[in-house]
Short mmCIF file of C-alpha atoms in Angstrom, two decimals:
data_model
loop_
_atom_site.label_atom_id
_atom_site.label_comp_id
_atom_site.label_asym_id
_atom_site.label_seq_id
_atom_site.Cartn_x
_atom_site.Cartn_y
_atom_site.Cartn_z
CA MET A 335 -0.09 -0.02 0.20
CA LYS A 336 1.17 3.44 -0.62
CA LEU A 337 0.95 6.23 1.91
CA VAL A 338 1.23 9.80 0.54
CA LYS A 339 3.86 12.21 2.44
CA LEU A 340 3.88 15.68 1.75
CA SER A 341 7.66 15.41 2.46
CA LEU A 342 10.11 18.38 1.26
CA ALA A 343 13.03 15.80 1.18
CA ALA A 344 11.22 13.69 -1.36
CA VAL A 345 12.82 15.69 -3.97
CA VAL A 346 15.78 14.59 -6.39
CA ALA A 347 17.72 17.83 -7.32
CA ALA A 348 20.83 19.34 -9.09
CA GLY A 349 22.16 23.28 -9.07
CA SER A 350 24.12 25.88 -7.57
CA PHE A 351 23.15 28.86 -4.88
CA SER A 352 24.83 31.72 -3.58
CA PHE A 353 23.63 33.58 -0.37
CA ALA A 354 24.15 37.21 -0.01
CA ASN A 355 27.21 37.37 -2.43
CA ALA A 356 29.17 35.38 0.18
CA ALA A 357 32.20 33.49 -1.32
CA VAL A 358 32.88 30.17 0.30
CA SER A 359 35.42 27.47 -0.26
CA LEU A 360 34.55 24.64 -2.07
CA ASP A 361 35.26 22.30 0.56
CA ASP A 362 32.87 24.20 2.65
CA ALA A 363 29.97 24.41 0.22
CA ILE A 364 30.16 20.67 -0.50
CA LYS A 365 29.63 20.04 3.37
CA ASN A 366 26.13 21.51 3.22
CA VAL A 367 24.95 19.84 -0.07
CA ASP A 368 22.98 16.76 -0.03
CA LEU A 369 22.90 15.20 -3.65
CA SER A 370 20.58 12.71 -4.68
CA GLY A 371 18.86 11.94 -8.10
CA PHE A 372 18.20 8.82 -10.37
CA LEU A 373 19.04 7.82 -14.14
CA ARG A 374 16.60 5.67 -15.96
CA TYR A 375 16.45 3.91 -19.36
CA ARG A 376 13.35 2.37 -20.66
CA TYR A 377 12.52 0.39 -23.97
CA ASP A 378 8.57 0.59 -24.56
CA MET A 379 6.70 -1.50 -27.31
CA THR A 380 3.18 -1.15 -27.94
CA HIS A 381 0.65 -2.85 -30.19
CA ASP A 382 -2.70 -2.93 -30.57
CA LYS A 383 -5.33 -4.85 -33.40
CA THR A 384 -9.22 -4.07 -33.79
CA GLY A 385 -10.18 -5.91 -36.89
CA ASP A 386 -7.70 -5.20 -39.52
CA VAL A 387 -6.58 -1.69 -38.45
CA LYS A 388 -3.54 -2.37 -36.42
CA ASN A 389 -1.16 -0.13 -34.71
CA SER A 390 2.18 -0.16 -33.25
CA GLY A 391 5.26 1.61 -31.92
CA ALA A 392 8.39 1.41 -29.77
CA ALA A 393 10.61 3.78 -28.31
CA HIS A 394 13.67 4.36 -26.19
CA LYS A 395 13.32 6.70 -23.04
CA TYR A 396 16.03 8.40 -21.14
CA ARG A 397 15.46 10.14 -17.81
CA ALA A 398 17.65 11.92 -15.87
CA LYS A 399 17.27 13.88 -12.53
CA VAL A 400 20.36 15.13 -10.53
CA GLY A 401 20.31 17.62 -7.88
CA VAL A 402 21.09 19.34 -4.85
CA SER A 403 19.69 20.25 -1.53
CA THR A 404 21.48 22.71 0.55
CA GLU A 405 21.23 24.53 3.85
CA ILE A 406 22.05 28.41 3.22
CA ALA A 407 21.40 29.85 6.57
CA ASP A 408 19.84 29.17 9.76
CA ASN A 409 16.86 27.27 9.11
CA PHE A 410 16.87 28.00 5.51
CA LYS A 411 17.11 25.46 2.71
CA ALA A 412 17.15 25.75 -1.08
CA VAL A 413 16.62 23.18 -3.49
CA ALA A 414 16.76 22.68 -7.03
CA VAL A 415 15.91 19.99 -9.61
CA ILE A 416 17.72 19.61 -12.94
CA ASP A 417 15.64 17.15 -15.43
CA TYR A 418 16.59 15.44 -18.43
CA ASN A 419 13.75 13.69 -20.43
CA ASN A 420 14.28 12.25 -23.75
CA GLY A 421 13.26 9.66 -26.34
CA ASP A 422 14.22 8.15 -29.63
CA LYS A 423 11.35 6.38 -31.80
CA SER A 424 12.75 2.66 -32.42
CA TYR A 425 12.49 0.42 -35.41
CA GLY A 426 11.85 0.70 -39.17
CA SER A 427 10.23 3.69 -41.02
CA LYS A 428 9.31 5.49 -37.34
CA ALA A 429 12.88 5.08 -36.29
CA GLY A 430 14.62 8.34 -35.35
CA LEU A 431 17.07 9.95 -32.80
CA ASN A 432 15.98 12.89 -30.91
CA ASP A 433 19.21 14.98 -30.13
CA GLU A 434 17.58 18.22 -29.43
CA ALA A 435 16.48 17.75 -25.80
CA SER A 436 18.10 19.59 -23.11
CA PHE A 437 18.40 19.79 -19.41
CA ASN A 438 15.76 21.99 -17.72
CA LEU A 439 15.34 23.38 -14.21
CA ARG A 440 12.49 21.21 -12.88
CA ASP A 441 12.08 22.53 -9.46
CA ALA A 442 13.37 25.77 -7.67
CA TYR A 443 12.36 26.55 -4.32
CA LEU A 444 13.16 27.81 -1.21
CA ALA A 445 12.19 26.51 2.16
CA TYR A 446 12.39 27.48 6.00
CA THR A 447 11.59 25.39 9.05
CA ASN A 448 10.85 26.38 12.46
CA TYR A 449 8.79 25.15 15.33
CA GLU A 450 7.79 21.90 13.55
CA THR A 451 6.72 23.91 10.53
CA THR A 452 8.25 24.20 6.90
CA PHE A 453 7.28 26.88 4.61
CA THR A 454 7.89 26.10 1.13
CA LEU A 455 8.01 28.86 -1.80
CA GLY A 456 8.63 28.19 -5.59
CA ARG A 457 8.30 25.56 -8.34
CA MET A 458 7.80 22.26 -6.74
CA GLU A 459 5.84 19.32 -7.21
CA ILE A 460 2.57 19.77 -5.74
CA GLY A 461 2.51 16.37 -3.94
CA SER A 462 -1.65 15.73 -3.30
CA ILE A 463 -3.39 12.74 -3.90
CA TRP A 464 -4.93 14.00 -7.00
CA THR A 465 -1.30 14.42 -8.42
CA ASP A 466 1.56 12.18 -9.77
CA ASP A 467 4.44 14.47 -10.49
CA LEU A 468 2.85 17.55 -11.52
CA LEU A 469 4.70 20.76 -10.96
CA GLY A 470 3.18 23.97 -9.64
CA THR A 471 4.12 27.28 -8.62
CA GLY A 472 3.26 28.29 -5.11
CA LEU A 473 3.17 28.15 -1.47
CA LYS A 474 3.18 24.82 0.78
CA VAL A 475 2.78 24.77 4.33
CA VAL A 476 3.46 21.53 6.63
CA ASN A 477 3.21 20.92 10.05
CA ASN A 478 4.44 18.36 12.38
CA SER A 479 3.81 19.49 15.88
CA ILE A 480 1.36 16.67 16.55
CA GLU A 481 3.17 13.28 17.07
CA GLY A 482 1.75 11.01 14.17
CA LEU A 483 -0.10 13.63 12.23
CA THR A 484 0.81 16.04 9.41
CA LEU A 485 -1.17 18.91 8.78
CA ALA A 486 -0.75 20.62 4.93
CA ALA A 487 -1.69 23.53 3.30
CA TYR A 488 -0.93 24.77 0.03
CA MET A 489 -1.57 27.35 -2.97
CA PHE A 490 -0.47 27.07 -6.68
CA ASP A 491 -1.28 29.50 -9.27
CA ASN A 492 0.15 27.71 -12.20
CA TYR A 493 1.11 24.30 -13.57
CA ASN A 494 3.64 22.70 -16.08
CA LYS A 495 2.31 21.13 -19.33
CA ASP A 496 2.62 17.65 -17.97
CA GLY A 497 1.59 14.96 -20.88
CA ASP A 498 -0.72 13.29 -18.37
CA PHE A 499 -2.17 16.55 -17.15
CA SER A 500 -5.34 16.39 -19.59
CA LEU A 501 -7.05 19.40 -18.15
CA TYR A 502 -4.25 21.75 -18.85
CA ASN A 503 -5.96 24.23 -20.95
CA VAL A 504 -9.16 24.06 -19.01
CA VAL A 505 -7.28 24.84 -15.60
CA ASN A 506 -3.88 26.15 -16.29
CA ASN A 507 -5.25 30.02 -15.18
CA LYS A 508 -7.06 28.75 -12.12
CA ASN A 509 -5.37 28.97 -8.25
CA LEU A 510 -5.55 25.46 -6.72
CA TYR A 511 -5.75 25.90 -2.77
CA GLY A 512 -5.83 22.58 -0.36
CA VAL A 513 -5.35 21.22 2.82
CA ALA A 514 -4.68 17.81 4.15
CA ALA A 515 -4.35 15.89 7.45
CA ILE A 516 -2.32 12.74 7.09
CA GLY A 517 -1.37 10.43 10.32
CA SER A 518 -1.38 6.94 11.89
CA ILE A 519 -2.73 5.59 14.89
CA ASP A 520 -1.08 1.98 14.81
CA PRO A 521 -2.09 -0.27 12.88
CA VAL A 522 -4.41 2.22 10.88
CA SER A 523 -3.17 5.40 8.91
CA TYR A 524 -5.39 7.79 7.17
CA GLN A 525 -5.13 10.71 4.77
CA VAL A 526 -8.13 13.55 4.71
CA TRP A 527 -7.61 15.95 1.57
CA ALA A 528 -9.85 18.93 0.34
CA ALA A 529 -9.06 21.10 -2.02
CA TYR A 530 -10.57 24.00 -4.37
CA LEU A 531 -9.84 25.08 -7.95
CA ALA A 532 -10.75 28.58 -8.59
CA ALA A 533 -14.27 28.74 -10.63
CA LYS A 534 -13.76 24.98 -11.23
CA GLY A 535 -15.03 22.79 -8.35
CA THR A 536 -14.11 21.17 -4.62
CA PHE A 537 -12.51 18.11 -4.78
CA TYR A 538 -12.34 15.85 -1.79
CA ALA A 539 -10.88 12.55 -0.72
CA VAL A 540 -10.23 10.15 2.26
CA ASP A 541 -7.81 7.20 2.32
CA LEU A 542 -7.76 4.56 5.39
CA ALA A 543 -5.10 1.95 5.18
CA PHE A 544 -4.67 -1.12 7.62
CA ASP A 545 -1.36 -2.95 8.23
CA GLY A 546 -1.32 -6.10 10.44
CA GLY A 547 2.26 -6.59 10.34
CA GLU A 548 4.05 -9.76 10.86
CA ASP A 549 1.30 -10.78 13.70
CA LEU A 550 -1.29 -10.98 11.60
CA ALA A 551 0.55 -12.83 8.51
CA GLY A 552 0.99 -9.37 6.60
CA LEU A 553 -2.62 -8.98 6.45
CA ASN A 554 -3.33 -5.41 4.82
CA ALA A 555 -6.29 -3.44 3.48
CA GLN A 556 -6.81 -0.09 2.06
CA VAL A 557 -10.06 2.14 1.38
CA GLN A 558 -10.27 5.19 -0.82
CA VAL A 559 -13.18 7.61 -1.61
CA ALA A 560 -12.89 10.57 -3.64
CA GLY A 561 -15.13 13.08 -5.16
CA THR A 562 -15.66 16.44 -7.34
CA SER A 563 -18.40 18.89 -6.96
CA LEU A 564 -18.10 21.01 -10.22
CA LYS A 565 -19.16 24.36 -11.40
CA GLY A 566 -19.17 26.83 -14.13
CA LYS A 567 -17.49 26.06 -17.42
CA LEU A 568 -16.55 22.59 -16.76
CA LYS A 569 -19.83 21.68 -16.57
CA GLU A 570 -21.36 24.19 -19.19
CA LYS A 571 -18.81 24.31 -22.09
CA HIS A 572 -17.13 20.94 -21.41
CA GLY A 573 -19.61 18.84 -20.30
CA VAL A 574 -18.06 17.52 -17.43
CA ASP A 575 -20.09 16.24 -14.43
CA ASN A 576 -19.51 15.31 -10.78
CA GLY A 577 -17.94 12.14 -10.12
CA LEU A 578 -17.44 9.66 -7.48
CA PHE A 579 -14.48 7.42 -7.29
CA TYR A 580 -14.22 4.40 -4.89
CA ALA A 581 -11.70 1.43 -4.59
CA VAL A 582 -10.67 -1.27 -1.92
CA ASN A 583 -7.82 -3.55 -1.88
CA VAL A 584 -7.26 -6.40 0.49
CA GLY A 585 -3.88 -8.37 0.75
CA ALA A 586 -1.48 -10.42 2.46
CA ASN A 587 2.14 -11.13 2.56
CA VAL A 588 3.67 -14.45 4.18
CA ALA A 589 6.96 -16.03 3.29
CA GLY A 590 7.82 -14.47 0.23
CA PHE A 591 4.64 -14.34 -1.19
CA ASP A 592 2.26 -11.67 -1.91
CA ALA A 593 -1.42 -11.30 -2.94
CA ASN A 594 -3.83 -8.55 -3.29
CA VAL A 595 -7.54 -8.54 -4.58
CA GLY A 596 -9.59 -5.37 -4.89
CA TYR A 597 -12.22 -3.43 -6.59
CA ILE A 598 -12.26 0.05 -8.21
CA GLY A 599 -15.43 2.22 -9.44
CA PHE A 600 -15.78 5.37 -10.91
CA GLY A 601 -18.20 7.25 -13.38
CA LYS A 602 -21.67 7.42 -14.21
CA LYS A 603 -23.26 5.80 -17.56
CA ASP A 604 -24.99 8.82 -19.05
CA LYS A 605 -22.04 11.60 -17.90
CA THR A 606 -18.43 12.33 -18.52
CA THR A 607 -16.41 12.44 -15.26
CA PHE A 608 -12.73 12.77 -13.97
CA THR A 609 -11.01 12.18 -10.49
CA ALA A 610 -7.37 12.88 -10.50
CA ILE A 611 -5.95 16.33 -11.72
CA GLU A 612 -2.90 14.30 -13.53
CA ASP A 613 -2.32 10.70 -14.31
CA LYS A 614 -3.78 8.33 -11.81
CA GLY A 615 -2.78 10.72 -8.93
CA GLN A 616 -2.25 8.56 -5.63
CA PHE A 617 -5.31 6.33 -6.26
CA ILE A 618 -5.29 2.53 -6.02
CA ASP A 619 -4.77 1.05 -9.66
CA ALA A 620 -3.65 -2.31 -11.30
CA GLY A 621 -2.52 -3.54 -14.39
CA GLU A 622 -0.97 -1.19 -17.56
CA ILE A 623 -3.49 -0.91 -20.25
CA ILE A 624 -7.11 -0.88 -19.36
CA ILE A 625 -6.96 1.26 -16.41
CA ASP A 626 -5.02 3.79 -18.25
CA SER A 627 -5.76 7.30 -16.48
CA TYR A 628 -8.07 8.72 -13.83
CA SER A 629 -7.08 12.32 -14.94
CA GLU A 630 -9.14 12.26 -18.36
CA THR A 631 -12.77 13.05 -19.01
CA LEU A 632 -13.96 9.76 -19.11
CA ALA A 633 -17.45 9.03 -20.44
CA GLY A 634 -19.78 6.40 -18.79
CA SER A 635 -19.31 4.21 -15.77
CA HIS A 636 -16.33 2.23 -15.18
CA SER A 637 -15.89 -0.91 -12.89
CA TYR A 638 -12.90 -3.06 -12.13
CA GLU A 639 -11.86 -6.24 -10.15
CA PHE A 640 -8.25 -7.32 -10.00
CA LEU A 641 -5.64 -9.75 -8.44
CA THR A 642 -2.31 -9.46 -7.93
CA LEU A 643 0.29 -12.23 -6.98
CA GLY A 644 4.07 -12.18 -6.57
CA TYR A 645 6.89 -14.32 -4.85
CA SER A 646 10.16 -12.53 -3.68
CA PHE A 647 13.39 -14.37 -2.93
CA ASP A 648 16.62 -13.19 -2.62
CA ASP A 649 16.68 -9.99 -5.02
CA VAL A 650 14.27 -11.07 -7.51
CA ARG A 651 10.55 -10.87 -7.77
CA VAL A 652 7.91 -12.46 -10.15
CA GLY A 653 4.55 -10.91 -10.26
CA LEU A 654 1.15 -11.37 -12.16
CA ASP A 655 -1.47 -8.66 -12.52
CA ALA A 656 -4.94 -9.43 -13.78
CA VAL A 657 -7.86 -6.86 -14.37
CA PHE A 658 -11.57 -7.52 -15.25
CA GLY A 659 -13.64 -4.56 -16.03
CA GLN A 660 -16.60 -3.42 -17.58
CA VAL A 661 -17.76 0.17 -18.83
CA ASN A 662 -21.23 1.16 -19.26
CA LYS A 663 -21.90 4.26 -21.59
CA ALA A 664 -25.49 5.14 -22.00
CA GLY A 665 -26.26 1.28 -21.86
CA ALA A 666 -23.77 0.36 -24.31
CA LYS A 667 -21.35 -2.19 -22.71
CA THR A 668 -17.80 -2.94 -23.17
CA ASP A 669 -15.91 -5.70 -21.34
CA ALA A 670 -12.30 -5.58 -20.65
CA PHE A 671 -9.34 -8.11 -19.72
CA GLU A 672 -5.94 -7.75 -18.87
CA ILE A 673 -3.20 -9.90 -17.63
CA THR A 674 0.45 -8.19 -17.08
CA PRO A 675 3.39 -10.74 -15.90
CA ARG A 676 6.59 -8.66 -14.29
CA VAL A 677 9.70 -9.39 -13.36
CA ALA A 678 12.33 -7.31 -11.27
CA TYR A 679 15.91 -7.85 -10.32
CA LYS A 680 17.66 -5.75 -7.32
CA TYR A 681 21.04 -5.72 -8.57
CA SER A 682 22.16 -3.78 -5.74
CA ASP A 683 20.54 -1.02 -3.38
CA LYS A 684 20.98 1.52 -6.33
CA LEU A 685 20.76 -0.49 -9.49
CA LYS A 686 17.62 -2.30 -10.14
CA PHE A 687 16.30 -3.85 -13.70
CA SER A 688 12.42 -4.72 -14.05
CA ALA A 689 10.34 -5.65 -17.09
CA TYR A 690 6.45 -6.59 -17.90
CA TYR A 691 4.50 -7.85 -20.93
CA ALA A 692 0.79 -6.50 -20.55
CA PHE A 693 -1.71 -8.20 -22.77
CA ALA A 694 -5.64 -6.69 -22.91
CA ASN A 695 -8.61 -7.66 -24.89
CA VAL A 696 -11.34 -5.02 -25.15
CA LYS A 697 -14.75 -5.95 -26.76
CA PRO A 698 -17.81 -3.68 -27.12
CA LYS A 699 -20.99 -5.58 -26.93
CA GLY A 700 -21.82 -5.76 -30.66
CA GLY A 701 -18.65 -4.49 -31.87
CA GLU A 702 -15.15 -5.67 -32.69
CA LYS A 703 -12.87 -6.52 -30.08
CA THR A 704 -9.18 -4.76 -29.92
CA GLU A 705 -6.44 -6.56 -28.50
CA ALA A 706 -3.47 -4.54 -26.91
CA THR A 707 -0.16 -5.61 -25.90
CA LYS A 708 2.51 -3.68 -23.93
CA VAL A 709 6.03 -4.46 -23.09
CA ARG A 710 8.64 -2.46 -20.97
CA PHE A 711 11.93 -2.81 -19.99
CA GLU A 712 13.54 -0.56 -17.28
CA ALA A 713 16.98 -0.16 -15.74
CA LYS A 714 17.22 2.57 -13.15
CA TYR A 715 20.21 3.75 -10.68
CA SER A 716 19.14 5.79 -8.12
CA PHE A 717 21.91 7.74 -5.55
#
């Protein structure tokens, strides 16, 4: 299970800073710098077929995040993230090498901490339950003065053009205000979120998780409920209606074996809705193909059951995801099924290799079925 933390330390960064034009020796500067980041290579291949119509593609993808977090004065910290994100199309007439991408300044913010409270100002990850790695410029305040409880509040007035942020053109000029309470009372952890997107509507979400630990054979459970109450042009111009998302996941982990079963439901059969602001946010999901996004404006009601199995031995894990689902759009039903074998190898604490092969079958009742596959190999070095 995944517990969202609004942590200011969970940033990979690179850069250099000067404070009040004060020159320091290289040795002294290095002592105050925490370096972190990752280098990642992916090879993705996709193929789908509907009747006689076929589509396929493959790409090499490269990602690098390198950075520093540095103490620049009493209680003050400066953070910057340098990001390189590039890809080359693979094989045949579509093949091509992209040598025009460059490094970009991804995050840049100043943090001040005192009395168990941190104020962060600048460009940073929004870090909400509705977003994955979406960036915004604004202010975030996080308080940890109560043991076992994190209180947060934030305001952002712009966002980056993330490819998974499908609502960018609709909400980019609107301020986002939010609050959150994240905590735990062993063995239960909880999250309560609320946000307001100016002139667009209100978002709310609750996440409850239980972890029984070894005393209960690794039994765990998670429940999520999220909703939107929209107004203005999102409803009138874009035809998006209020939505409700609900999901449950129950699992166990014994002697290297892990298993989870769950259910995911959202949407209305006669309406278009969305749940997340970007990508799948921090919501429960499974598989790689048929549950593609929670941030798209999706028509119809969606319901999915899923099962995940895995076994870990030494530094290797093998696993399998199975997803069964149905979409009901104004009475027209589509059945979907996906199976995804996975394997991962932890070469060292810093270097990990992983791969999966996903196969999905989507069939509208009375229509032609679509068969789709997605293959990924990944090598990631973290430091």
